[in-house]
Amino acid sequence: MELQQLRYVVAVAETNSFTRAAERCLVVQSALSHQIARLERELGARLFERTSRRVRLTPAGAAFLPAARQSLEAAERAAAEVAAAVGEVRGRLAVGLIPTVAAVDVPGALRGFRQRYPEVRISLRAGASEELVEQVKQGTTDVAFLGLPTTTRPEGVEARELARDRLVAVVAPNHPLADEPTVDLRRLSAEVFVDLPPNTAGRAQSDQAFSAAGLRRDVAFEVTTAYLTARLVEEGLGIAMLPAAYVTQLSGVVTIEVVDAPARVEYVVWNRSRTPAAAAFLGLLDVPPGAG
């Protein structure tokens, strides 16, 4: 079994096409098909069902795919470790981030990283904090930037606190509260809210604050990005609570200080087994080896 064969299997599985997989792998389709057929003979099982209209994994192929991906990742990591041993940083760097990250200029950090380590391939993944922690645990994401309530700390990963911030109220320019310099949770509880889905870290920051104050609120709109949150607020569909350091990036809305506002903590987290690329990126963020 050869690594090239594994690459071909993964490419076909991800594209559902022998033609597109061959284009991705920069090889003629006949060569790719021949290598996959050869692998199927070695395994004694068909990995793909092929028809004139589609290609899909067989049950055997679905069982084989995770191990194929792991083998490729292990091979890439081994090559990266060898390169690092002779002073070169190569391989992949998967970075996860919440949409409202504000403690670090992630694009700027990646620009500096790319200039210094041009051989590293970088992927960015936006998501909720709890999802990103799981991805870092599993090793599918190398480094992630999170925002959590002050009552929560990342578990199962290495973590460094970056900053603490308070939430502010965000309203439309024509909202009755728009001219108020400050507001409290009791006054806000009478409003309709736009917020993240339940059981997310971003939502928990506000839920915990209102609950601790003995207040209930109406979250009529649930969205998954801060951009959509701001757009709905701008349209007057509700108000929101967002990190003060983040809202400076928004336009078309008004922010109001909340005197009893909930706080959040921003973290950078990483897998306990750092890849050379992850170690180099964390180094640019002034996170030294062994920190956590």
PDB file of C-alpha atoms in Angstrom:
ATOM      1  CA  MET A   1       0.000   0.000   0.000  1.00  0.00           C
ATOM      2  CA  GLU A   2       1.509   3.304  -1.107  1.00  0.00           C
ATOM      3  CA  LEU A   3       0.900   6.838   0.141  1.00  0.00           C
ATOM      4  CA  GLN A   4       0.049   7.951  -3.374  1.00  0.00           C
ATOM      5  CA  GLN A   5      -2.770   5.412  -3.465  1.00  0.00           C
ATOM      6  CA  LEU A   6      -4.105   6.781  -0.186  1.00  0.00           C
ATOM      7  CA  ARG A   7      -3.999  10.317  -1.576  1.00  0.00           C
ATOM      8  CA  TYR A   8      -5.999   9.202  -4.585  1.00  0.00           C
ATOM      9  CA  VAL A   9      -8.627   7.486  -2.427  1.00  0.00           C
ATOM     10  CA  VAL A  10      -9.054  10.584  -0.260  1.00  0.00           C
ATOM     11  CA  ALA A  11      -9.285  12.839  -3.309  1.00  0.00           C
ATOM     12  CA  VAL A  12     -11.985  10.698  -4.943  1.00  0.00           C
ATOM     13  CA  ALA A  13     -13.918  10.481  -1.667  1.00  0.00           C
ATOM     14  CA  GLU A  14     -13.826  14.270  -1.224  1.00  0.00           C
ATOM     15  CA  THR A  15     -14.684  15.166  -4.823  1.00  0.00           C
ATOM     16  CA  ASN A  16     -17.031  12.238  -5.619  1.00  0.00           C
ATOM     17  CA  SER A  17     -15.361  12.141  -9.006  1.00  0.00           C
ATOM     18  CA  PHE A  18     -12.387  10.358 -10.538  1.00  0.00           C
ATOM     19  CA  THR A  19     -11.985  13.218 -13.013  1.00  0.00           C
ATOM     20  CA  ARG A  20     -11.893  15.982 -10.391  1.00  0.00           C
ATOM     21  CA  ALA A  21      -9.680  13.850  -8.131  1.00  0.00           C
ATOM     22  CA  ALA A  22      -7.175  13.407 -10.964  1.00  0.00           C
ATOM     23  CA  GLU A  23      -7.175  17.166 -11.579  1.00  0.00           C
ATOM     24  CA  ARG A  24      -6.569  17.813  -7.874  1.00  0.00           C
ATOM     25  CA  CYS A  25      -3.724  15.288  -7.745  1.00  0.00           C
ATOM     26  CA  LEU A  26      -2.190  16.545 -11.034  1.00  0.00           C
ATOM     27  CA  VAL A  27      -2.300  13.113 -12.620  1.00  0.00           C
ATOM     28  CA  VAL A  28      -4.105  11.643 -15.615  1.00  0.00           C
ATOM     29  CA  GLN A  29      -7.356   9.921 -14.717  1.00  0.00           C
ATOM     30  CA  SER A  30      -6.280   6.556 -16.115  1.00  0.00           C
ATOM     31  CA  ALA A  31      -3.275   6.462 -13.769  1.00  0.00           C
ATOM     32  CA  LEU A  32      -5.398   7.376 -10.764  1.00  0.00           C
ATOM     33  CA  SER A  33      -8.026   4.764 -11.627  1.00  0.00           C
ATOM     34  CA  HIS A  34      -5.330   2.124 -12.132  1.00  0.00           C
ATOM     35  CA  GLN A  35      -3.775   2.798  -8.733  1.00  0.00           C
ATOM     36  CA  ILE A  36      -7.113   2.679  -6.925  1.00  0.00           C
ATOM     37  CA  ALA A  37      -8.033  -0.568  -8.710  1.00  0.00           C
ATOM     38  CA  ARG A  38      -4.668  -1.997  -7.698  1.00  0.00           C
ATOM     39  CA  LEU A  39      -5.280  -1.024  -4.077  1.00  0.00           C
ATOM     40  CA  GLU A  40      -8.736  -2.586  -4.157  1.00  0.00           C
ATOM     41  CA  ARG A  41      -7.195  -5.856  -5.353  1.00  0.00           C
ATOM     42  CA  GLU A  42      -4.677  -5.743  -2.518  1.00  0.00           C
ATOM     43  CA  LEU A  43      -7.431  -5.118   0.033  1.00  0.00           C
ATOM     44  CA  GLY A  44      -9.819  -7.624  -1.499  1.00  0.00           C
ATOM     45  CA  ALA A  45     -12.697  -5.131  -1.438  1.00  0.00           C
ATOM     46  CA  ARG A  46     -14.110  -2.392  -3.620  1.00  0.00           C
ATOM     47  CA  LEU A  47     -13.743   1.073  -2.132  1.00  0.00           C
ATOM     48  CA  PHE A  48     -16.031   2.915  -4.545  1.00  0.00           C
ATOM     49  CA  GLU A  49     -19.275   2.274  -6.350  1.00  0.00           C
ATOM     50  CA  ARG A  50     -18.947   3.649  -9.867  1.00  0.00           C
ATOM     51  CA  THR A  51     -21.834   4.438 -12.192  1.00  0.00           C
ATOM     52  CA  SER A  52     -22.083   6.672 -15.230  1.00  0.00           C
ATOM     53  CA  ARG A  53     -23.651   9.359 -13.046  1.00  0.00           C
ATOM     54  CA  ARG A  54     -21.852   9.262  -9.711  1.00  0.00           C
ATOM     55  CA  VAL A  55     -19.096   7.833  -7.560  1.00  0.00           C
ATOM     56  CA  ARG A  56     -19.587   7.038  -3.894  1.00  0.00           C
ATOM     57  CA  LEU A  57     -17.869   5.109  -1.139  1.00  0.00           C
ATOM     58  CA  THR A  58     -18.824   1.528  -0.456  1.00  0.00           C
ATOM     59  CA  PRO A  59     -19.160   0.459   3.196  1.00  0.00           C
ATOM     60  CA  ALA A  60     -15.610  -0.871   2.935  1.00  0.00           C
ATOM     61  CA  GLY A  61     -14.467   2.460   1.507  1.00  0.00           C
ATOM     62  CA  ALA A  62     -16.176   4.385   4.296  1.00  0.00           C
ATOM     63  CA  ALA A  63     -14.367   2.189   6.833  1.00  0.00           C
ATOM     64  CA  PHE A  64     -11.034   2.648   5.033  1.00  0.00           C
ATOM     65  CA  LEU A  65     -11.195   6.442   4.586  1.00  0.00           C
ATOM     66  CA  PRO A  66     -10.449   7.578   8.194  1.00  0.00           C
ATOM     67  CA  ALA A  67      -7.375   5.359   8.392  1.00  0.00           C
ATOM     68  CA  ALA A  68      -6.212   6.630   4.989  1.00  0.00           C
ATOM     69  CA  ARG A  69      -6.486  10.217   6.177  1.00  0.00           C
ATOM     70  CA  GLN A  70      -4.647   9.423   9.406  1.00  0.00           C
ATOM     71  CA  SER A  71      -1.839   7.729   7.490  1.00  0.00           C
ATOM     72  CA  LEU A  72      -1.444  10.727   5.195  1.00  0.00           C
ATOM     73  CA  GLU A  73      -1.449  13.124   8.137  1.00  0.00           C
ATOM     74  CA  ALA A  74       1.158  11.001   9.923  1.00  0.00           C
ATOM     75  CA  ALA A  75       3.357  10.961   6.832  1.00  0.00           C
ATOM     76  CA  GLU A  76       3.055  14.717   6.405  1.00  0.00           C
ATOM     77  CA  ARG A  77       3.864  15.249  10.052  1.00  0.00           C
ATOM     78  CA  ALA A  78       6.912  12.990   9.832  1.00  0.00           C
ATOM     79  CA  ALA A  79       8.179  14.975   6.851  1.00  0.00           C
ATOM     80  CA  ALA A  80       7.534  18.231   8.727  1.00  0.00           C
ATOM     81  CA  GLU A  81       9.451  16.959  11.763  1.00  0.00           C
ATOM     82  CA  VAL A  82      12.440  16.041   9.591  1.00  0.00           C
ATOM     83  CA  ALA A  83      12.362  19.461   7.948  1.00  0.00           C
ATOM     84  CA  ALA A  84      12.167  21.122  11.382  1.00  0.00           C
ATOM     85  CA  ALA A  85      15.189  19.124  12.522  1.00  0.00           C
ATOM     86  CA  VAL A  86      17.266  20.760   9.790  1.00  0.00           C
ATOM     87  CA  GLY A  87      15.851  24.221  10.465  1.00  0.00           C
ATOM     88  CA  GLU A  88      12.930  24.341   8.030  1.00  0.00           C
ATOM     89  CA  VAL A  89       9.224  24.694   8.893  1.00  0.00           C
ATOM     90  CA  ARG A  90       6.887  22.969   6.465  1.00  0.00           C
ATOM     91  CA  GLY A  91       3.638  21.047   6.516  1.00  0.00           C
ATOM     92  CA  ARG A  92       0.177  22.300   7.403  1.00  0.00           C
ATOM     93  CA  LEU A  93      -1.245  24.745   9.914  1.00  0.00           C
ATOM     94  CA  ALA A  94      -4.972  24.614  10.690  1.00  0.00           C
ATOM     95  CA  VAL A  95      -6.176  27.660  12.621  1.00  0.00           C
ATOM     96  CA  GLY A  96      -9.642  27.920  14.156  1.00  0.00           C
ATOM     97  CA  LEU A  97     -11.259  31.092  15.409  1.00  0.00           C
ATOM     98  CA  ILE A  98     -14.515  32.457  16.685  1.00  0.00           C
ATOM     99  CA  PRO A  99     -16.016  35.226  14.499  1.00  0.00           C
ATOM    100  CA  THR A 100     -15.623  37.810  17.283  1.00  0.00           C
ATOM    101  CA  VAL A 101     -11.963  37.243  18.131  1.00  0.00           C
ATOM    102  CA  ALA A 102     -10.459  40.624  19.030  1.00  0.00           C
ATOM    103  CA  ALA A 103      -7.408  40.020  21.232  1.00  0.00           C
ATOM    104  CA  VAL A 104      -5.266  39.052  18.236  1.00  0.00           C
ATOM    105  CA  ASP A 105      -5.202  40.383  14.690  1.00  0.00           C
ATOM    106  CA  VAL A 106      -5.362  36.904  13.178  1.00  0.00           C
ATOM    107  CA  PRO A 107      -4.970  37.964   9.514  1.00  0.00           C
ATOM    108  CA  GLY A 108      -2.009  40.133  10.496  1.00  0.00           C
ATOM    109  CA  ALA A 109      -0.430  37.292  12.468  1.00  0.00           C
ATOM    110  CA  LEU A 110      -0.878  34.945   9.520  1.00  0.00           C
ATOM    111  CA  ARG A 111       0.648  37.516   7.175  1.00  0.00           C
ATOM    112  CA  GLY A 112       3.766  37.633   9.319  1.00  0.00           C
ATOM    113  CA  PHE A 113       3.818  33.846   9.621  1.00  0.00           C
ATOM    114  CA  ARG A 114       3.446  33.376   5.875  1.00  0.00           C
ATOM    115  CA  GLN A 115       6.273  35.792   5.138  1.00  0.00           C
ATOM    116  CA  ARG A 116       8.544  33.864   7.473  1.00  0.00           C
ATOM    117  CA  TYR A 117       7.408  30.326   6.654  1.00  0.00           C
ATOM    118  CA  PRO A 118       6.204  30.302   3.023  1.00  0.00           C
ATOM    119  CA  GLU A 119       6.332  26.504   2.759  1.00  0.00           C
ATOM    120  CA  VAL A 120       3.500  25.995   5.268  1.00  0.00           C
ATOM    121  CA  ARG A 121      -0.016  25.482   3.889  1.00  0.00           C
ATOM    122  CA  ILE A 122      -2.591  27.259   6.034  1.00  0.00           C
ATOM    123  CA  SER A 123      -6.292  26.588   6.514  1.00  0.00           C
ATOM    124  CA  LEU A 124      -8.720  28.741   8.510  1.00  0.00           C
ATOM    125  CA  ARG A 125     -11.848  27.408  10.196  1.00  0.00           C
ATOM    126  CA  ALA A 126     -14.449  29.612  11.863  1.00  0.00           C
ATOM    127  CA  GLY A 127     -16.698  28.054  14.491  1.00  0.00           C
ATOM    128  CA  ALA A 128     -18.032  28.088  18.004  1.00  0.00           C
ATOM    129  CA  SER A 129     -15.564  27.867  20.894  1.00  0.00           C
ATOM    130  CA  GLU A 130     -16.715  24.437  22.094  1.00  0.00           C
ATOM    131  CA  GLU A 131     -16.435  23.008  18.566  1.00  0.00           C
ATOM    132  CA  LEU A 132     -12.945  24.416  18.159  1.00  0.00           C
ATOM    133  CA  VAL A 133     -11.783  22.910  21.455  1.00  0.00           C
ATOM    134  CA  GLU A 134     -12.915  19.466  20.261  1.00  0.00           C
ATOM    135  CA  GLN A 135     -11.133  19.928  16.942  1.00  0.00           C
ATOM    136  CA  VAL A 136      -7.913  20.857  18.731  1.00  0.00           C
ATOM    137  CA  LYS A 137      -8.261  17.818  21.004  1.00  0.00           C
ATOM    138  CA  GLN A 138      -8.672  15.574  17.974  1.00  0.00           C
ATOM    139  CA  GLY A 139      -5.756  17.171  16.165  1.00  0.00           C
ATOM    140  CA  THR A 140      -7.785  18.349  13.165  1.00  0.00           C
ATOM    141  CA  THR A 141      -7.106  21.958  14.205  1.00  0.00           C
ATOM    142  CA  ASP A 142      -3.672  22.987  15.461  1.00  0.00           C
ATOM    143  CA  VAL A 143      -4.348  26.354  17.086  1.00  0.00           C
ATOM    144  CA  ALA A 144      -7.662  28.039  17.934  1.00  0.00           C
ATOM    145  CA  PHE A 145      -8.820  31.377  19.299  1.00  0.00           C
ATOM    146  CA  LEU A 146     -11.782  31.174  21.687  1.00  0.00           C
ATOM    147  CA  GLY A 147     -14.100  33.369  23.722  1.00  0.00           C
ATOM    148  CA  LEU A 148     -15.499  31.835  26.926  1.00  0.00           C
ATOM    149  CA  PRO A 149     -17.446  32.954  29.994  1.00  0.00           C
ATOM    150  CA  THR A 150     -15.291  33.736  33.025  1.00  0.00           C
ATOM    151  CA  THR A 151     -16.749  30.621  34.678  1.00  0.00           C
ATOM    152  CA  THR A 152     -15.304  28.314  32.010  1.00  0.00           C
ATOM    153  CA  ARG A 153     -11.777  27.288  31.054  1.00  0.00           C
ATOM    154  CA  PRO A 154     -10.721  25.138  28.083  1.00  0.00           C
ATOM    155  CA  GLU A 155     -10.235  21.494  29.060  1.00  0.00           C
ATOM    156  CA  GLY A 156      -8.152  18.796  27.416  1.00  0.00           C
ATOM    157  CA  VAL A 157      -5.968  21.291  25.536  1.00  0.00           C
ATOM    158  CA  GLU A 158      -3.104  23.648  26.286  1.00  0.00           C
ATOM    159  CA  ALA A 159      -4.353  27.215  26.761  1.00  0.00           C
ATOM    160  CA  ARG A 160      -3.092  30.747  27.269  1.00  0.00           C
ATOM    161  CA  GLU A 161      -5.376  33.603  28.321  1.00  0.00           C
ATOM    162  CA  LEU A 162      -5.091  36.515  25.889  1.00  0.00           C
ATOM    163  CA  ALA A 163      -7.500  39.167  27.165  1.00  0.00           C
ATOM    164  CA  ARG A 164     -10.638  39.880  29.154  1.00  0.00           C
ATOM    165  CA  ASP A 165     -13.483  41.957  27.812  1.00  0.00           C
ATOM    166  CA  ARG A 166     -17.012  43.032  28.727  1.00  0.00           C
ATOM    167  CA  LEU A 167     -20.074  42.807  26.542  1.00  0.00           C
ATOM    168  CA  VAL A 168     -21.890  45.900  25.345  1.00  0.00           C
ATOM    169  CA  ALA A 169     -25.417  46.358  24.026  1.00  0.00           C
ATOM    170  CA  VAL A 170     -25.736  46.817  20.270  1.00  0.00           C
ATOM    171  CA  VAL A 171     -28.854  48.550  18.905  1.00  0.00           C
ATOM    172  CA  ALA A 172     -30.088  50.129  15.683  1.00  0.00           C
ATOM    173  CA  PRO A 173     -29.410  53.879  15.293  1.00  0.00           C
ATOM    174  CA  ASN A 174     -33.142  54.664  15.606  1.00  0.00           C
ATOM    175  CA  HIS A 175     -33.707  52.452  18.660  1.00  0.00           C
ATOM    176  CA  PRO A 176     -35.110  54.232  21.760  1.00  0.00           C
ATOM    177  CA  LEU A 177     -31.975  53.256  23.702  1.00  0.00           C
ATOM    178  CA  ALA A 178     -29.559  54.606  21.078  1.00  0.00           C
ATOM    179  CA  ASP A 179     -29.059  57.934  22.897  1.00  0.00           C
ATOM    180  CA  GLU A 180     -28.534  56.377  26.331  1.00  0.00           C
ATOM    181  CA  PRO A 181     -24.922  56.466  27.619  1.00  0.00           C
ATOM    182  CA  THR A 182     -25.426  53.377  29.782  1.00  0.00           C
ATOM    183  CA  VAL A 183     -28.044  50.710  30.414  1.00  0.00           C
ATOM    184  CA  ASP A 184     -28.467  47.764  32.764  1.00  0.00           C
ATOM    185  CA  LEU A 185     -29.563  44.167  32.297  1.00  0.00           C
ATOM    186  CA  ARG A 186     -33.009  44.791  33.785  1.00  0.00           C
ATOM    187  CA  ARG A 187     -33.768  47.411  31.144  1.00  0.00           C
ATOM    188  CA  LEU A 188     -32.373  45.203  28.390  1.00  0.00           C
ATOM    189  CA  SER A 189     -34.482  42.233  29.494  1.00  0.00           C
ATOM    190  CA  ALA A 190     -37.554  43.995  28.082  1.00  0.00           C
ATOM    191  CA  GLU A 191     -36.073  43.925  24.571  1.00  0.00           C
ATOM    192  CA  VAL A 192     -36.119  41.298  21.830  1.00  0.00           C
ATOM    193  CA  PHE A 193     -32.663  39.768  21.316  1.00  0.00           C
ATOM    194  CA  VAL A 194     -30.558  38.412  18.498  1.00  0.00           C
ATOM    195  CA  ASP A 195     -28.048  35.870  19.826  1.00  0.00           C
ATOM    196  CA  LEU A 196     -26.126  32.689  19.150  1.00  0.00           C
ATOM    197  CA  PRO A 197     -27.830  29.279  19.467  1.00  0.00           C
ATOM    198  CA  PRO A 198     -28.330  27.780  22.950  1.00  0.00           C
ATOM    199  CA  ASN A 199     -25.515  25.744  24.530  1.00  0.00           C
ATOM    200  CA  THR A 200     -22.783  27.736  22.810  1.00  0.00           C
ATOM    201  CA  ALA A 201     -20.092  29.535  24.783  1.00  0.00           C
ATOM    202  CA  GLY A 202     -20.968  32.869  23.200  1.00  0.00           C
ATOM    203  CA  ARG A 203     -24.612  32.543  24.184  1.00  0.00           C
ATOM    204  CA  ALA A 204     -23.726  31.333  27.693  1.00  0.00           C
ATOM    205  CA  GLN A 205     -21.998  34.601  28.531  1.00  0.00           C
ATOM    206  CA  SER A 206     -25.291  36.517  28.328  1.00  0.00           C
ATOM    207  CA  ASP A 207     -27.545  33.689  29.525  1.00  0.00           C
ATOM    208  CA  GLN A 208     -25.558  33.322  32.741  1.00  0.00           C
ATOM    209  CA  ALA A 209     -25.609  37.064  33.415  1.00  0.00           C
ATOM    210  CA  PHE A 210     -29.364  37.406  33.002  1.00  0.00           C
ATOM    211  CA  SER A 211     -29.996  34.256  35.028  1.00  0.00           C
ATOM    212  CA  ALA A 212     -27.742  35.456  37.861  1.00  0.00           C
ATOM    213  CA  ALA A 213     -29.723  38.709  37.948  1.00  0.00           C
ATOM    214  CA  GLY A 214     -32.996  36.779  38.151  1.00  0.00           C
ATOM    215  CA  LEU A 215     -34.060  38.023  34.716  1.00  0.00           C
ATOM    216  CA  ARG A 216     -35.472  36.387  31.614  1.00  0.00           C
ATOM    217  CA  ARG A 217     -35.185  37.636  28.062  1.00  0.00           C
ATOM    218  CA  ASP A 218     -36.679  36.890  24.666  1.00  0.00           C
ATOM    219  CA  VAL A 219     -34.158  35.599  22.105  1.00  0.00           C
ATOM    220  CA  ALA A 220     -36.302  35.703  18.985  1.00  0.00           C
ATOM    221  CA  PHE A 221     -33.482  35.305  16.455  1.00  0.00           C
ATOM    222  CA  GLU A 222     -30.689  32.741  16.664  1.00  0.00           C
ATOM    223  CA  VAL A 223     -27.776  33.145  14.268  1.00  0.00           C
ATOM    224  CA  THR A 224     -24.318  31.635  13.960  1.00  0.00           C
ATOM    225  CA  THR A 225     -22.190  34.655  13.003  1.00  0.00           C
ATOM    226  CA  ALA A 226     -21.584  38.082  14.472  1.00  0.00           C
ATOM    227  CA  TYR A 227     -21.992  39.614  11.021  1.00  0.00           C
ATOM    228  CA  LEU A 228     -25.570  38.334  10.742  1.00  0.00           C
ATOM    229  CA  THR A 229     -26.224  39.444  14.296  1.00  0.00           C
ATOM    230  CA  ALA A 230     -25.196  42.999  13.430  1.00  0.00           C
ATOM    231  CA  ARG A 231     -27.251  42.990  10.218  1.00  0.00           C
ATOM    232  CA  LEU A 232     -30.426  41.926  12.028  1.00  0.00           C
ATOM    233  CA  VAL A 233     -29.818  44.542  14.699  1.00  0.00           C
ATOM    234  CA  GLU A 234     -29.272  47.194  12.043  1.00  0.00           C
ATOM    235  CA  GLU A 235     -32.649  46.258  10.524  1.00  0.00           C
ATOM    236  CA  GLY A 236     -34.302  46.822  13.889  1.00  0.00           C
ATOM    237  CA  LEU A 237     -35.293  43.188  14.434  1.00  0.00           C
ATOM    238  CA  GLY A 238     -33.730  43.057  17.888  1.00  0.00           C
ATOM    239  CA  ILE A 239     -30.767  44.071  20.010  1.00  0.00           C
ATOM    240  CA  ALA A 240     -27.626  42.092  20.826  1.00  0.00           C
ATOM    241  CA  MET A 241     -24.767  41.895  23.275  1.00  0.00           C
ATOM    242  CA  LEU A 242     -21.300  41.620  21.785  1.00  0.00           C
ATOM    243  CA  PRO A 243     -17.712  42.025  23.059  1.00  0.00           C
ATOM    244  CA  ALA A 244     -16.667  45.660  23.382  1.00  0.00           C
ATOM    245  CA  ALA A 245     -13.323  45.066  21.645  1.00  0.00           C
ATOM    246  CA  TYR A 246     -15.079  43.502  18.663  1.00  0.00           C
ATOM    247  CA  VAL A 247     -17.886  46.007  18.022  1.00  0.00           C
ATOM    248  CA  THR A 248     -15.398  48.653  16.890  1.00  0.00           C
ATOM    249  CA  GLN A 249     -15.298  46.676  13.626  1.00  0.00           C
ATOM    250  CA  LEU A 250     -19.039  47.108  13.034  1.00  0.00           C
ATOM    251  CA  SER A 251     -20.871  49.895  11.230  1.00  0.00           C
ATOM    252  CA  GLY A 252     -24.545  50.821  11.047  1.00  0.00           C
ATOM    253  CA  VAL A 253     -25.218  50.099  14.732  1.00  0.00           C
ATOM    254  CA  VAL A 254     -24.883  51.928  18.052  1.00  0.00           C
ATOM    255  CA  THR A 255     -23.157  50.486  21.121  1.00  0.00           C
ATOM    256  CA  ILE A 256     -24.117  51.194  24.723  1.00  0.00           C
ATOM    257  CA  GLU A 257     -22.172  50.383  27.863  1.00  0.00           C
ATOM    258  CA  VAL A 258     -23.920  47.889  30.147  1.00  0.00           C
ATOM    259  CA  VAL A 259     -23.190  48.691  33.787  1.00  0.00           C
ATOM    260  CA  ASP A 260     -23.659  45.105  34.973  1.00  0.00           C
ATOM    261  CA  ALA A 261     -22.452  43.467  31.780  1.00  0.00           C
ATOM    262  CA  PRO A 262     -21.163  39.900  31.595  1.00  0.00           C
ATOM    263  CA  ALA A 263     -17.489  39.386  30.808  1.00  0.00           C
ATOM    264  CA  ARG A 264     -15.649  36.973  28.562  1.00  0.00           C
ATOM    265  CA  VAL A 265     -12.122  35.670  28.344  1.00  0.00           C
ATOM    266  CA  GLU A 266     -10.292  35.161  25.065  1.00  0.00           C
ATOM    267  CA  TYR A 267      -7.877  32.237  24.858  1.00  0.00           C
ATOM    268  CA  VAL A 268      -5.503  30.745  22.376  1.00  0.00           C
ATOM    269  CA  VAL A 269      -5.472  26.937  22.646  1.00  0.00           C
ATOM    270  CA  TRP A 270      -3.397  24.241  21.012  1.00  0.00           C
ATOM    271  CA  ASN A 271      -2.922  20.500  20.975  1.00  0.00           C
ATOM    272  CA  ARG A 272      -0.486  19.142  23.551  1.00  0.00           C
ATOM    273  CA  SER A 273       1.473  17.581  20.713  1.00  0.00           C
ATOM    274  CA  ARG A 274       2.563  20.632  18.739  1.00  0.00           C
ATOM    275  CA  THR A 275       3.459  20.296  15.082  1.00  0.00           C
ATOM    276  CA  PRO A 276       6.499  22.307  13.964  1.00  0.00           C
ATOM    277  CA  ALA A 277       4.185  24.736  12.140  1.00  0.00           C
ATOM    278  CA  ALA A 278       1.981  25.159  15.218  1.00  0.00           C
ATOM    279  CA  ALA A 279       5.026  25.729  17.420  1.00  0.00           C
ATOM    280  CA  ALA A 280       6.324  28.361  15.010  1.00  0.00           C
ATOM    281  CA  PHE A 281       2.957  30.141  14.867  1.00  0.00           C
ATOM    282  CA  LEU A 282       2.610  30.129  18.644  1.00  0.00           C
ATOM    283  CA  GLY A 283       6.135  31.486  18.863  1.00  0.00           C
ATOM    284  CA  LEU A 284       5.085  34.486  16.789  1.00  0.00           C
ATOM    285  CA  LEU A 285       2.277  34.998  19.310  1.00  0.00           C
ATOM    286  CA  ASP A 286       4.870  34.963  22.119  1.00  0.00           C
ATOM    287  CA  VAL A 287       3.694  31.612  23.461  1.00  0.00           C
ATOM    288  CA  PRO A 288       6.978  29.833  24.319  1.00  0.00           C
ATOM    289  CA  PRO A 289       7.541  26.053  24.157  1.00  0.00           C
ATOM    290  CA  GLY A 290       6.077  24.333  27.184  1.00  0.00           C
ATOM    291  CA  ALA A 291       3.636  27.157  27.930  1.00  0.00           C
ATOM    292  CA  GLY A 292       0.101  26.239  28.823  1.00  0.00           C
TER     293      GLY A 292
END
